[in-house]
Short mmCIF file of C-alpha atoms in Angstrom, two decimals:
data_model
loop_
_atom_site.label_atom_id
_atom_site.label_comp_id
_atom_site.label_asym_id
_atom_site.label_seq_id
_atom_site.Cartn_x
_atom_site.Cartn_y
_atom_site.Cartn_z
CA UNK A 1 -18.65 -8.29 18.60
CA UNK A 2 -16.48 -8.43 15.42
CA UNK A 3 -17.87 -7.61 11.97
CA UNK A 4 -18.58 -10.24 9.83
CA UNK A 5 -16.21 -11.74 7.14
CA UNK A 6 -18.50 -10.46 4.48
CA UNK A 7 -18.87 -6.78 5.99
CA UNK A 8 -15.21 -7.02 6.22
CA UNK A 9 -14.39 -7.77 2.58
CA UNK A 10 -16.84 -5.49 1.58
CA UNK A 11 -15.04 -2.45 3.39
CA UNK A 12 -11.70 -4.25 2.02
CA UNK A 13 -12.78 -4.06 -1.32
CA UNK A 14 -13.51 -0.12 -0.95
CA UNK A 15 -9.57 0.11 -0.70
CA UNK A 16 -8.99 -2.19 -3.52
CA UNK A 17 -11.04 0.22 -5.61
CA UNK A 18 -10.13 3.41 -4.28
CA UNK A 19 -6.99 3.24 -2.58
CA UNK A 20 -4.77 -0.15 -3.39
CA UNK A 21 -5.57 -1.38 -6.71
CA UNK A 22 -4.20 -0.43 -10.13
CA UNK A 23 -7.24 1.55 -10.86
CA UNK A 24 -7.25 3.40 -8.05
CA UNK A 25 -6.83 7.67 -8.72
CA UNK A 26 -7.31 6.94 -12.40
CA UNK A 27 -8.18 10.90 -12.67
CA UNK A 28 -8.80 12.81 -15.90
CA UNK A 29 -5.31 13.71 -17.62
CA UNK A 30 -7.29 17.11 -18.26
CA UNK A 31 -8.43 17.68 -14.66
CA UNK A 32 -4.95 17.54 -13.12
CA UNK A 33 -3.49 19.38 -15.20
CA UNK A 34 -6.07 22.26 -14.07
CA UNK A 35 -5.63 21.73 -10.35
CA UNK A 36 -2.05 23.98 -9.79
CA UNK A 37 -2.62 26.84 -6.61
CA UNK A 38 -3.21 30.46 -7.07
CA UNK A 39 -0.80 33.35 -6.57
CA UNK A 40 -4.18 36.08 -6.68
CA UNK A 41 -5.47 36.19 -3.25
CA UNK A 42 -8.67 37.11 -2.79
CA UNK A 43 -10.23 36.30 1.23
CA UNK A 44 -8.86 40.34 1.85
CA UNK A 45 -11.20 43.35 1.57
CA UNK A 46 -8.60 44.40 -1.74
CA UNK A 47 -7.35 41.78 -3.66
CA UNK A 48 -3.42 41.43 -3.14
CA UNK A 49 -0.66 39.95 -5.48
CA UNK A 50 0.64 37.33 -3.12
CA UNK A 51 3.56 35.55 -4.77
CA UNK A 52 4.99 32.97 -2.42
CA UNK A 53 4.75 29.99 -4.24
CA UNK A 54 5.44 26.40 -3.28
CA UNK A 55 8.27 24.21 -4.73
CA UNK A 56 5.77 22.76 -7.07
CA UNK A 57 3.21 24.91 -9.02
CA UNK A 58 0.87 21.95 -9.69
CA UNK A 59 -1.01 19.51 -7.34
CA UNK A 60 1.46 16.63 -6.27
CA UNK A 61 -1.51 14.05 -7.15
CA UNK A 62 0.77 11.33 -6.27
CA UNK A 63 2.62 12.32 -3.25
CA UNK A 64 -1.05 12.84 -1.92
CA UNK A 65 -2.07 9.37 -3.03
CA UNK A 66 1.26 7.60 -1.58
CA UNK A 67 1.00 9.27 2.23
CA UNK A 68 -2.87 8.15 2.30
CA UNK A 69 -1.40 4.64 0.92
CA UNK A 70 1.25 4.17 3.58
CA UNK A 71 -1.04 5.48 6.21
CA UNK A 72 -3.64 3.36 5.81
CA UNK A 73 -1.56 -0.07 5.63
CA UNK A 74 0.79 1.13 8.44
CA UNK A 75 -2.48 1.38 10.21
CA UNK A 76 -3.48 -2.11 9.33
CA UNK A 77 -0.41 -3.51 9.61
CA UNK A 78 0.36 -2.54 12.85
CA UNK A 79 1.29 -4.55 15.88
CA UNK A 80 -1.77 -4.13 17.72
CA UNK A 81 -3.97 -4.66 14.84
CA UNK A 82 -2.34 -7.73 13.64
CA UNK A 83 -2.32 -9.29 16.95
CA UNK A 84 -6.19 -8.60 17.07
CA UNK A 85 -6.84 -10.77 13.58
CA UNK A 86 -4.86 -13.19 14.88
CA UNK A 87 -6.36 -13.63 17.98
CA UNK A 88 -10.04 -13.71 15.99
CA UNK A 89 -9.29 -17.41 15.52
CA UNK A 90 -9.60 -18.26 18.86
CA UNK A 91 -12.91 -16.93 19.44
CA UNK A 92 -14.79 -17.02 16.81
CA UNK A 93 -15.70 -20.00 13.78
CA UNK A 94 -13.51 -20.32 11.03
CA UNK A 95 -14.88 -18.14 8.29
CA UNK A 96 -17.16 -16.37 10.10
CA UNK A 97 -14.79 -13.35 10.83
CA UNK A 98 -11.65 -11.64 9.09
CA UNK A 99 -8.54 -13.77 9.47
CA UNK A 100 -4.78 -12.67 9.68
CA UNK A 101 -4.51 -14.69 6.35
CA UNK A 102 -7.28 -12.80 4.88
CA UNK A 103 -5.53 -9.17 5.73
CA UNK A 104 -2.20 -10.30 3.77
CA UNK A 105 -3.98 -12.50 0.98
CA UNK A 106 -6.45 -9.46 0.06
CA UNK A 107 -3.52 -6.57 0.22
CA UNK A 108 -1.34 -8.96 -1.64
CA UNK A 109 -3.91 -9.59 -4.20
CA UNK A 110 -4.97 -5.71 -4.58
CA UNK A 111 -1.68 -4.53 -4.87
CA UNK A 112 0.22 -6.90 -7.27
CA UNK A 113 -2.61 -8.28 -9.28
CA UNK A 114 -1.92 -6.40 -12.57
CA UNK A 115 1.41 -7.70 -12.00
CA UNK A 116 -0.38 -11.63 -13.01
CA UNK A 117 -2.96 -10.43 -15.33
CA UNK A 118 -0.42 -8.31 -17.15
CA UNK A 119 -1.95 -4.84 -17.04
CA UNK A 120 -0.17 -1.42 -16.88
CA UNK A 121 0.87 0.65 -13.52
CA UNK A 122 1.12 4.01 -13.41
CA UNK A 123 3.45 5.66 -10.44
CA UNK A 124 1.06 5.78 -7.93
CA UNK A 125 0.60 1.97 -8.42
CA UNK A 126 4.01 1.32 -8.64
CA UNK A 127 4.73 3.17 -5.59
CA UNK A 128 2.55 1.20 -3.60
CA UNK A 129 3.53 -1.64 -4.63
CA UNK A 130 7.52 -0.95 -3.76
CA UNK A 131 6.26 0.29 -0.12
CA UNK A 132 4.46 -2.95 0.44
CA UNK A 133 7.37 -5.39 -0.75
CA UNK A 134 9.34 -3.56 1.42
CA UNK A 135 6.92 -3.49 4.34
CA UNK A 136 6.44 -7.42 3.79
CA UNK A 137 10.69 -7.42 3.83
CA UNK A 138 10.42 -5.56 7.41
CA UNK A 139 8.11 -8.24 8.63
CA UNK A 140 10.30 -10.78 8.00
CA UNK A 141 13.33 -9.87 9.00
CA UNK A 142 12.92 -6.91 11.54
CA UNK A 143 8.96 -6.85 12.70
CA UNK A 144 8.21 -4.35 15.09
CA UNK A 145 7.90 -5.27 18.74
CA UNK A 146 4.89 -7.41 19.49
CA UNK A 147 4.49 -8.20 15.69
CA UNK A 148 2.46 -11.93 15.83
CA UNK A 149 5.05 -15.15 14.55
CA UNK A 150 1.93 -15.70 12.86
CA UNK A 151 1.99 -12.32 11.05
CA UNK A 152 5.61 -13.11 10.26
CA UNK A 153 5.36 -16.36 8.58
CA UNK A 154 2.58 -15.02 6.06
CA UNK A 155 4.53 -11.83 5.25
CA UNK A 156 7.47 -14.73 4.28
CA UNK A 157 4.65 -16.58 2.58
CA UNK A 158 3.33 -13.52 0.55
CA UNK A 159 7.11 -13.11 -0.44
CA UNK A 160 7.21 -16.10 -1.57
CA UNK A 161 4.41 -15.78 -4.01
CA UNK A 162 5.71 -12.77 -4.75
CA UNK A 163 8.56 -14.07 -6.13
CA UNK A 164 6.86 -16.47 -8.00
CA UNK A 165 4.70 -13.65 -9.69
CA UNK A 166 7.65 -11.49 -10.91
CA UNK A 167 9.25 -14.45 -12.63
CA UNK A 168 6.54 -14.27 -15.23
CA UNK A 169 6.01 -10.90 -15.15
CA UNK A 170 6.80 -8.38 -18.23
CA UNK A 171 7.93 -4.85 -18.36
CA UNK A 172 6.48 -3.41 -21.54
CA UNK A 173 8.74 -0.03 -21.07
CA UNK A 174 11.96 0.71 -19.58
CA UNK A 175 10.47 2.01 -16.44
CA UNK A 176 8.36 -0.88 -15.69
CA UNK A 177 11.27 -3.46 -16.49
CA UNK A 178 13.14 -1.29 -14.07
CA UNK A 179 10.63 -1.94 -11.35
CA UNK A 180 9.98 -5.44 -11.69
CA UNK A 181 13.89 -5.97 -11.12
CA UNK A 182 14.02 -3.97 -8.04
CA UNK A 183 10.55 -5.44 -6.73
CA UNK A 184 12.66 -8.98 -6.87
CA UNK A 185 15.45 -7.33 -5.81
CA UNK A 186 13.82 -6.45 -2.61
CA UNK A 187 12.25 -10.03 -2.74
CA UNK A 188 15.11 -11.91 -3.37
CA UNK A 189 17.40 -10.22 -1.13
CA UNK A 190 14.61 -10.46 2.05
CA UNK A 191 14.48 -14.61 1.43
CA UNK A 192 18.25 -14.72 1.01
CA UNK A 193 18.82 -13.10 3.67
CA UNK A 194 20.73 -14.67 6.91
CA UNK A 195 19.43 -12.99 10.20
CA UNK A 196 20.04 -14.77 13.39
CA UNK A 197 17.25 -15.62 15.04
CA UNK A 198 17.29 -15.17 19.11
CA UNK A 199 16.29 -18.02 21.16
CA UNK A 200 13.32 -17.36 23.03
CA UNK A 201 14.03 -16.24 26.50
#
């Protein structure tokens, strides 16, 4: 039995908050700054100077939110999965469950709406919202074995819109101006593109 459209948002708007949206790991300044490791060991019976540190002395906050990012929309994203939404439509009502279009609108919505309403990004934003330009690029013009055409003509659609969002969008610093033109750099170049298309055995 599938799970409703409304349970469905519901759990999809847990990742807006926490995983996909601007304000996601909005953490105290403060705080990380405190989290770094410890070179004093003390799980021994005599406490013992242990100095082999890591490359980085302090918590890699954003390499930590970017690998549970990635993981969680290859997860979605996947062949299998997609196929599933898409095949929703077939047996149940219109509306009553999660569609295919509802997977890309909500992602697309969570992950580039400050990008319309013109509020700042911070890198782990930023960074999700390169990897899912580029995973929407990889739909369109190399999906993955068993990807849906369905699934492929949204990610072109979502590209589209895309495209349409960055024209008006603003960089108030260097570094955001400097992602906006390679977000429609990946964009541009993905709808420009000229793939040859195999005719269907």
């Amino acid at each position: 039995t599938a799970v409703s459209r409304t349970e469905a948002r519901r759990a999809f708007d847990v990742l807006d908050r926490r995983l996909l949206g601007a304000s996601a790991f909005a953490f105290s300044p403060h705080t990380l700054r405190q989290m770094v490791y410890t070179e004093w060991v003390t799980d021994f019976p005599q406490p013992v100077w242990a100095y082999n540190p890591p490359l980085r002395h302090d918590l890699a906050v954003s390499t930590l939110a970017e690998t549970l990012q990635s993981f969680t929309l290859t997860r979605l994203y996947q062949p299998t999965m997609l196929q599933r939404l898409d095949d929703l439509s077939l047996k149940y009502p219109q509306g009553s469950t999660m569609s295919l279009s509802d997977l890309f609108a909500w992602t697309q919505d969570a992950v580039y709406r400050d990008l319309r309403t013109g509020g700042g990004s911070n890198e782990v934003h930023r960074s999700v919202q390169q990897w899912y330009a580029r995973k929407l690029s990889q739909l369109v013009l190399k999906p993955a074995d068993g990807t849906p055409y369905d699934a492929q003509s949204l990610a072109r659609a979502e590209l589209v819109n895309l495209q349409s969002t960055l024209q008006s969008a603003r960089g108030g610093d260097a570094l955001t101006a400097a992602h906006i033109a390679s977000l429609k750099a990946i964009v541009d170049q993905t709808l420009d593109a000229r793939v040859v298309v195999p005719a269907g055995s």
